[in-house]
CSV table of C-alpha atoms in Angstrom, one decimal:
chain,number,residue,atom,x,y,z
A,25,MET,CA,-6.4,-23.4,7.5
A,26,ASN,CA,-5.1,-21.3,10.8
A,27,PRO,CA,-6.8,-18.1,10.6
A,28,ARG,CA,-3.0,-16.3,10.8
A,29,VAL,CA,-1.7,-18.4,8.4
A,30,LEU,CA,-4.6,-17.2,5.9
A,31,ALA,CA,-3.9,-14.0,6.9
A,32,LEU,CA,-0.1,-13.7,6.4
A,33,THR,CA,-0.5,-15.3,3.0
A,34,ALA,CA,-3.2,-12.6,2.2
A,35,THR,CA,-0.7,-10.1,2.9
A,36,SER,CA,2.2,-11.9,0.8
A,37,ILE,CA,-0.2,-11.8,-2.3
A,38,ALA,CA,-0.8,-8.6,-1.7
A,39,THR,CA,2.7,-7.6,-1.3
A,40,LEU,CA,3.1,-9.7,-4.9
A,41,ILE,CA,0.9,-7.7,-6.6
A,42,TYR,CA,2.4,-4.5,-5.1
A,43,GLY,CA,5.7,-5.3,-6.9
A,44,ILE,CA,4.4,-5.9,-10.0
A,45,THR,CA,2.2,-3.3,-10.2
A,46,PHE,CA,5.2,-0.6,-10.2
A,47,THR,CA,6.0,-1.5,-13.4
A,48,VAL,CA,2.9,-2.5,-15.2
A,49,ALA,CA,1.4,1.2,-13.8
A,50,LYS,CA,4.7,3.0,-15.3
A,51,GLU,CA,3.5,1.4,-18.9
A,52,VAL,CA,0.6,3.5,-18.5
A,53,MET,CA,1.3,7.0,-17.1
A,54,PRO,CA,2.3,9.7,-18.0
A,55,LEU,CA,2.3,8.6,-21.6
A,56,TYR,CA,-1.3,7.5,-21.8
A,57,ILE,CA,-2.7,8.9,-18.7
A,58,LYS,CA,-1.5,11.3,-16.2
A,59,PRO,CA,-0.6,10.7,-12.6
A,60,PHE,CA,-3.6,12.6,-10.6
A,61,GLY,CA,-6.0,11.4,-13.6
A,62,PHE,CA,-4.8,7.6,-13.3
A,63,ILE,CA,-5.9,8.0,-9.4
A,64,VAL,CA,-9.0,9.4,-10.1
A,65,LEU,CA,-9.5,6.5,-12.3
A,66,ARG,CA,-8.2,3.9,-9.7
A,67,VAL,CA,-10.4,5.4,-6.7
A,68,GLY,CA,-13.3,5.8,-9.1
A,69,GLY,CA,-13.4,2.3,-10.6
A,70,ALA,CA,-12.4,0.1,-7.3
A,71,ALA,CA,-15.6,2.2,-5.8
A,72,SER,CA,-17.7,1.1,-8.7
A,73,VAL,CA,-16.7,-2.3,-8.7
A,74,PHE,CA,-16.9,-2.6,-4.4
A,75,TRP,CA,-20.3,-0.7,-4.3
A,76,LEU,CA,-21.6,-3.6,-7.3
A,77,LEU,CA,-20.3,-6.4,-5.0
A,78,GLY,CA,-22.1,-4.5,-1.8
A,79,LEU,CA,-25.6,-4.8,-3.6
A,80,PHE,CA,-24.8,-9.0,-3.4
A,81,LEU,CA,-24.0,-8.9,0.4
A,82,LYS,CA,-26.4,-8.5,3.3
A,83,LYS,CA,-27.7,-5.2,4.2
A,84,GLU,CA,-25.0,-4.0,6.9
A,85,GLN,CA,-25.9,-0.7,8.5
A,86,ILE,CA,-22.9,1.0,9.8
A,87,GLU,CA,-22.9,3.4,12.8
A,88,LYS,CA,-23.3,7.1,12.4
A,89,SER,CA,-19.8,7.7,14.9
A,90,ASP,CA,-17.6,5.0,12.4
A,91,TYR,CA,-18.3,7.7,9.3
A,92,LYS,CA,-16.1,10.0,10.3
A,93,LYS,CA,-13.4,7.3,11.7
A,94,ILE,CA,-13.9,5.8,7.8
A,95,PHE,CA,-13.4,9.3,6.3
A,96,ILE,CA,-10.3,10.1,8.0
A,97,ALA,CA,-9.1,6.2,7.2
A,98,ALA,CA,-9.9,7.8,3.7
A,99,PHE,CA,-8.0,10.5,3.8
A,100,PHE,CA,-5.0,9.0,5.2
A,101,GLY,CA,-4.7,5.8,3.2
A,102,ILE,CA,-6.2,6.6,-0.1
A,103,ALA,CA,-6.2,10.6,-1.1
A,104,LEU,CA,-2.9,11.8,1.1
A,105,ASN,CA,-1.6,8.2,0.5
A,106,MET,CA,-2.0,8.2,-2.9
A,107,LEU,CA,-1.1,11.9,-4.4
A,108,THR,CA,1.9,12.5,-2.2
A,109,PHE,CA,3.5,9.5,-3.7
A,110,PHE,CA,2.6,10.3,-7.1
A,111,LYS,CA,3.9,13.7,-6.7
A,112,GLY,CA,6.6,12.9,-4.5
A,113,LEU,CA,8.0,10.3,-7.4
A,114,SER,CA,8.0,13.0,-9.7
A,115,TYR,CA,10.5,15.3,-7.8
A,116,THR,CA,12.9,12.8,-6.7
A,117,THR,CA,14.6,9.5,-7.7
A,118,PRO,CA,13.2,6.3,-7.8
A,119,ILE,CA,15.6,4.9,-5.5
A,120,SER,CA,15.3,8.0,-3.0
A,121,GLY,CA,11.8,7.6,-3.2
A,122,ALA,CA,11.5,3.9,-2.7
A,123,VAL,CA,14.1,4.2,0.5
A,124,MET,CA,11.8,6.5,2.4
A,125,MET,CA,8.9,4.3,1.0
A,126,VAL,CA,10.5,1.4,3.3
A,127,THR,CA,10.3,3.8,6.8
A,128,THR,CA,6.3,2.7,6.9
A,129,PRO,CA,7.1,0.2,9.4
A,130,ILE,CA,8.9,2.2,11.9
A,131,MET,CA,6.2,5.1,11.8
A,132,VAL,CA,3.5,1.8,12.1
A,133,LEU,CA,5.7,0.7,15.5
A,134,ILE,CA,5.6,4.5,16.6
A,135,PHE,CA,1.9,5.2,15.8
A,136,SER,CA,0.8,1.5,17.2
A,137,SER,CA,2.5,2.4,20.7
A,138,ILE,CA,0.9,5.8,20.8
A,139,LEU,CA,-2.5,5.5,19.4
A,140,LEU,CA,-3.2,1.6,20.2
A,141,LYS,CA,-1.3,1.3,23.4
A,142,GLU,CA,0.5,-1.5,21.9
A,143,ARG,CA,3.7,-3.1,23.8
A,144,LEU,CA,6.7,-2.9,22.3
A,145,PHE,CA,8.2,-5.9,21.9
A,146,LEU,CA,12.1,-6.4,21.8
A,147,ARG,CA,11.8,-9.0,18.9
A,148,LYS,CA,9.6,-6.9,16.7
A,149,ILE,CA,11.9,-3.9,17.3
A,150,ILE,CA,14.9,-5.9,16.0
A,151,GLY,CA,13.2,-7.7,13.0
A,152,VAL,CA,11.5,-4.1,11.9
A,153,VAL,CA,15.0,-2.6,12.0
A,154,ILE,CA,16.7,-5.8,10.4
A,155,GLY,CA,14.7,-5.4,7.6
A,156,LEU,CA,15.1,-2.1,7.2
A,157,ILE,CA,18.6,-2.0,6.9
A,158,GLY,CA,17.9,-5.1,4.4
A,159,ALA,CA,15.6,-3.2,2.2
A,160,VAL,CA,17.9,0.0,2.0
A,161,VAL,CA,20.9,-1.9,1.3
A,162,LEU,CA,18.9,-3.9,-1.4
A,163,ILE,CA,17.6,-0.4,-3.0
A,164,LEU,CA,20.7,1.4,-3.1
A,165,TYR,CA,22.9,-1.0,-4.5
A,166,GLY,CA,20.4,-2.6,-6.5
A,167,ASN,CA,20.6,0.6,-9.3
A,168,ASN,CA,23.8,2.4,-9.8
A,169,GLN,CA,21.9,5.0,-12.2
A,170,GLU,CA,22.2,8.7,-11.1
A,171,ASP,CA,18.7,9.7,-12.2
A,172,ASN,CA,18.0,14.0,-12.0
A,173,ALA,CA,15.7,15.1,-9.7
A,174,GLU,CA,13.9,18.0,-10.3
A,175,ASN,CA,13.6,18.7,-6.6
A,176,MET,CA,14.9,16.1,-4.4
A,177,MET,CA,14.5,17.1,-1.0
A,178,LEU,CA,10.7,18.2,-1.6
A,179,GLY,CA,10.2,14.9,-3.2
A,180,ASN,CA,11.8,12.9,-0.4
A,181,PHE,CA,9.6,14.6,1.9
A,182,LEU,CA,6.1,14.0,0.1
A,183,VAL,CA,7.3,10.4,-0.1
A,184,PHE,CA,7.8,10.4,3.4
A,185,ILE,CA,4.5,11.8,4.2
A,186,ASN,CA,2.8,9.1,1.9
A,187,ALA,CA,5.0,6.5,3.7
A,188,ALA,CA,3.3,8.1,7.2
A,189,SER,CA,-0.1,8.6,5.7
A,190,TYR,CA,-0.4,5.2,4.7
A,191,ALA,CA,1.2,4.0,8.4
A,192,MET,CA,-1.6,5.8,10.3
A,193,TYR,CA,-3.9,4.1,8.1
A,194,LEU,CA,-2.7,1.0,8.9
A,195,VAL,CA,-3.4,1.9,12.4
A,196,LEU,CA,-6.7,3.5,12.3
A,197,VAL,CA,-8.2,1.3,10.4
A,198,ARG,CA,-7.6,-1.8,12.5
A,199,GLU,CA,-10.0,-1.3,14.9
A,200,VAL,CA,-13.2,-0.1,12.4
A,201,ILE,CA,-12.4,-3.1,10.3
A,202,GLN,CA,-13.1,-5.7,12.8
A,203,LYS,CA,-16.5,-4.6,13.1
A,204,TYR,CA,-17.9,-4.7,9.9
A,205,ASN,CA,-17.6,-7.2,6.7
A,206,PRO,CA,-14.8,-6.1,4.4
A,207,ILE,CA,-16.7,-5.0,1.4
A,208,VAL,CA,-19.0,-3.3,3.0
A,209,PHE,CA,-16.4,-1.1,4.9
A,210,VAL,CA,-14.2,-0.8,1.8
A,211,LYS,CA,-16.9,0.5,-0.2
A,212,TRP,CA,-17.5,3.5,1.7
A,213,LEU,CA,-13.8,3.6,2.1
A,214,TYR,CA,-13.4,4.2,-1.4
A,215,LEU,CA,-16.6,6.5,-1.8
A,216,PHE,CA,-14.6,9.0,0.2
A,217,GLY,CA,-11.5,8.7,-1.7
A,218,PHE,CA,-13.0,9.2,-4.8
A,219,LEU,CA,-14.7,12.3,-3.2
A,220,LEU,CA,-11.2,13.3,-1.8
A,221,VAL,CA,-9.3,12.8,-4.9
A,222,LEU,CA,-11.5,13.8,-7.4
A,223,PRO,CA,-10.9,17.5,-7.8
A,224,PHE,CA,-7.0,16.8,-7.9
A,225,GLY,CA,-7.3,14.4,-10.9
A,226,ILE,CA,-10.6,15.0,-12.7
A,227,SER,CA,-9.0,17.4,-15.2
A,228,GLU,CA,-6.2,15.1,-16.2
A,229,LEU,CA,-8.4,12.1,-16.7
A,230,LEU,CA,-10.7,14.5,-19.0
A,231,GLU,CA,-7.7,14.9,-21.3
A,232,VAL,CA,-7.5,10.9,-21.8
A,233,LYS,CA,-7.5,10.0,-25.6
A,234,TRP,CA,-9.5,6.4,-24.8
A,235,GLN,CA,-9.7,6.0,-28.5
A,236,VAL,CA,-6.0,5.9,-29.4
A,237,MET,CA,-5.1,3.6,-26.4
A,238,PRO,CA,-4.0,0.2,-27.3
A,239,VAL,CA,-6.0,-2.7,-26.0
A,240,SER,CA,-2.5,-4.0,-23.8
A,241,ILE,CA,-3.1,-0.4,-22.3
A,242,TYR,CA,-6.4,-1.1,-21.3
A,243,LEU,CA,-5.5,-4.4,-19.9
A,244,LYS,CA,-2.4,-2.8,-17.6
A,245,ALA,CA,-4.9,0.0,-16.5
A,246,GLY,CA,-7.7,-3.0,-15.4
A,247,PHE,CA,-5.4,-4.5,-13.3
A,248,VAL,CA,-3.9,-1.8,-11.4
A,249,VAL,CA,-8.0,-1.2,-10.7
A,250,LEU,CA,-9.1,-4.7,-10.0
A,251,PHE,CA,-5.9,-6.5,-8.7
A,252,ALA,CA,-3.4,-3.5,-7.7
A,253,THR,CA,-6.5,-1.8,-5.8
A,254,CYS,CA,-9.4,-4.2,-5.0
A,255,VAL,CA,-7.6,-6.9,-4.2
A,256,THR,CA,-4.7,-5.8,-2.4
A,257,TYR,CA,-7.1,-3.7,-0.3
A,258,LEU,CA,-9.4,-6.5,0.4
A,259,PHE,CA,-6.7,-8.9,1.6
A,260,ASN,CA,-4.9,-6.5,3.7
A,261,LEU,CA,-8.2,-5.9,5.5
A,262,PHE,CA,-8.4,-9.1,6.1
A,263,ALA,CA,-4.8,-9.2,7.4
A,264,LEU,CA,-5.7,-6.4,9.6
A,265,SER,CA,-8.4,-8.0,11.1
A,266,LYS,CA,-6.4,-10.8,12.2
A,267,LEU,CA,-2.7,-9.6,12.7
A,268,LYS,CA,-1.4,-6.4,14.3
A,269,PRO,CA,-0.6,-3.3,12.1
A,270,THR,CA,3.1,-3.6,12.7
A,271,THR,CA,3.2,-7.2,11.1
A,272,VAL,CA,1.0,-6.1,8.1
A,273,SER,CA,3.4,-3.5,7.6
A,274,VAL,CA,6.6,-5.2,7.5
A,275,PHE,CA,5.7,-6.9,4.3
A,276,ILE,CA,6.5,-3.8,2.7
A,277,TYR,CA,10.4,-4.8,2.7
A,278,LEU,CA,9.5,-7.7,0.7
A,279,GLN,CA,8.5,-5.5,-2.3
A,280,PRO,CA,11.8,-4.4,-3.4
A,281,VAL,CA,12.5,-8.1,-3.2
A,282,ILE,CA,10.0,-9.0,-5.3
A,283,ALA,CA,11.2,-6.0,-7.8
A,284,SER,CA,15.1,-7.7,-7.8
A,285,ILE,CA,13.3,-11.1,-8.6
A,286,TYR,CA,11.4,-9.8,-11.3
A,287,ALA,CA,14.1,-7.5,-13.2
A,288,LEU,CA,16.5,-11.0,-12.9
A,289,ILE,CA,13.7,-13.3,-14.4
A,290,VAL,CA,13.3,-10.2,-17.8
A,291,GLY,CA,17.4,-10.1,-17.1
A,292,SER,CA,17.8,-6.3,-16.7
A,293,ASP,CA,19.7,-7.7,-13.6
A,294,ASN,CA,21.9,-9.8,-12.4
A,295,LEU,CA,22.5,-11.3,-8.5
A,296,ASN,CA,25.5,-11.1,-6.4
A,297,ALA,CA,26.7,-11.6,-2.6
A,298,VAL,CA,25.1,-7.9,-1.5
A,299,LYS,CA,21.8,-8.5,-2.9
A,300,ILE,CA,21.7,-12.5,-1.4
A,301,GLY,CA,22.6,-11.0,1.8
A,302,ALA,CA,20.1,-8.0,1.6
A,303,THR,CA,17.4,-9.9,1.0
A,304,LEU,CA,18.5,-12.7,3.7
A,305,LEU,CA,18.5,-10.1,6.3
A,306,ILE,CA,15.0,-8.7,5.1
A,307,PHE,CA,13.4,-12.1,5.2
A,308,LEU,CA,15.3,-12.5,9.0
A,309,GLY,CA,13.4,-8.9,9.8
A,310,VAL,CA,9.8,-10.4,8.5
A,311,PHE,CA,10.3,-13.9,10.4
A,312,LEU,CA,11.0,-12.0,13.5
A,313,VAL,CA,8.1,-9.7,13.2
A,314,THR,CA,5.6,-12.6,12.0
A,315,LYS,CA,6.8,-14.9,14.6
A,316,GLN,CA,4.3,-15.9,17.0
A,317,THR,CA,5.5,-17.5,20.7
A,318,PRO,CA,3.6,-19.5,22.8
A,319,ALA,CA,3.4,-16.5,25.8
A,320,THR,CA,1.3,-13.9,23.1
A,321,THR,CA,-1.3,-14.1,20.3
A,322,ASN,CA,-2.6,-11.9,17.6
A,323,LYS,CA,0.4,-10.5,16.8
């Protein structure tokens, strides 16, 4: 199969898992595990899985200069990203938080042009903007509930920091990931990430009453660690080794589509012309960004 098609398939599967994860994780926290404690469990569990897998791989030496780059990537892609998202979501409404999250592809476009000196193609810019419009319409129209927010301004700011930090991670990691086996890279990424989040969530993790947790909650927590963390990060890293950060990031627009489809399946939402139109805008935006022309490659 064409490597580009494989990469697009990988990031599509990762996006599908992310879309399901919001519902699964919500059933685990905060009732059984508090948010920051869940982050420590998630990152620590993933780090353990990746280091275990690393034992079966041919030993590969990381260049000393790259440890600093991996640490910075862990700061933006794991620690700052996860901590600000969970804390921000606790202050703002889910709708506002979701709208702020879909600014990520815009941030990636800006960071890529500044740090990677990537040329800004008009087709990509139009695709990102069209996808953004569709995602915002779908998110705003898809939920008519007025949720009480403790501090919406602070919450929205923290979620925006989360979106910007993930965008920075996608851009920074592009160069380093192409030099190493994804497992070798990601085991160090998660080890550094675990050390960074540990001080913030260790106390919440120690409060967990494991003996009273139902088996279903153990399974859902395991899903978040194995699939929503290990599989998604590996798939996205593989996609980043074949595609531009902008192309990978635009798949974030599909998350509200997946959430809507899931809501339709379980009967908690209904379909109408506005939602169909917004979904078509998102798919058009993704198509424009991911479309490869004969004159350009690896875009």
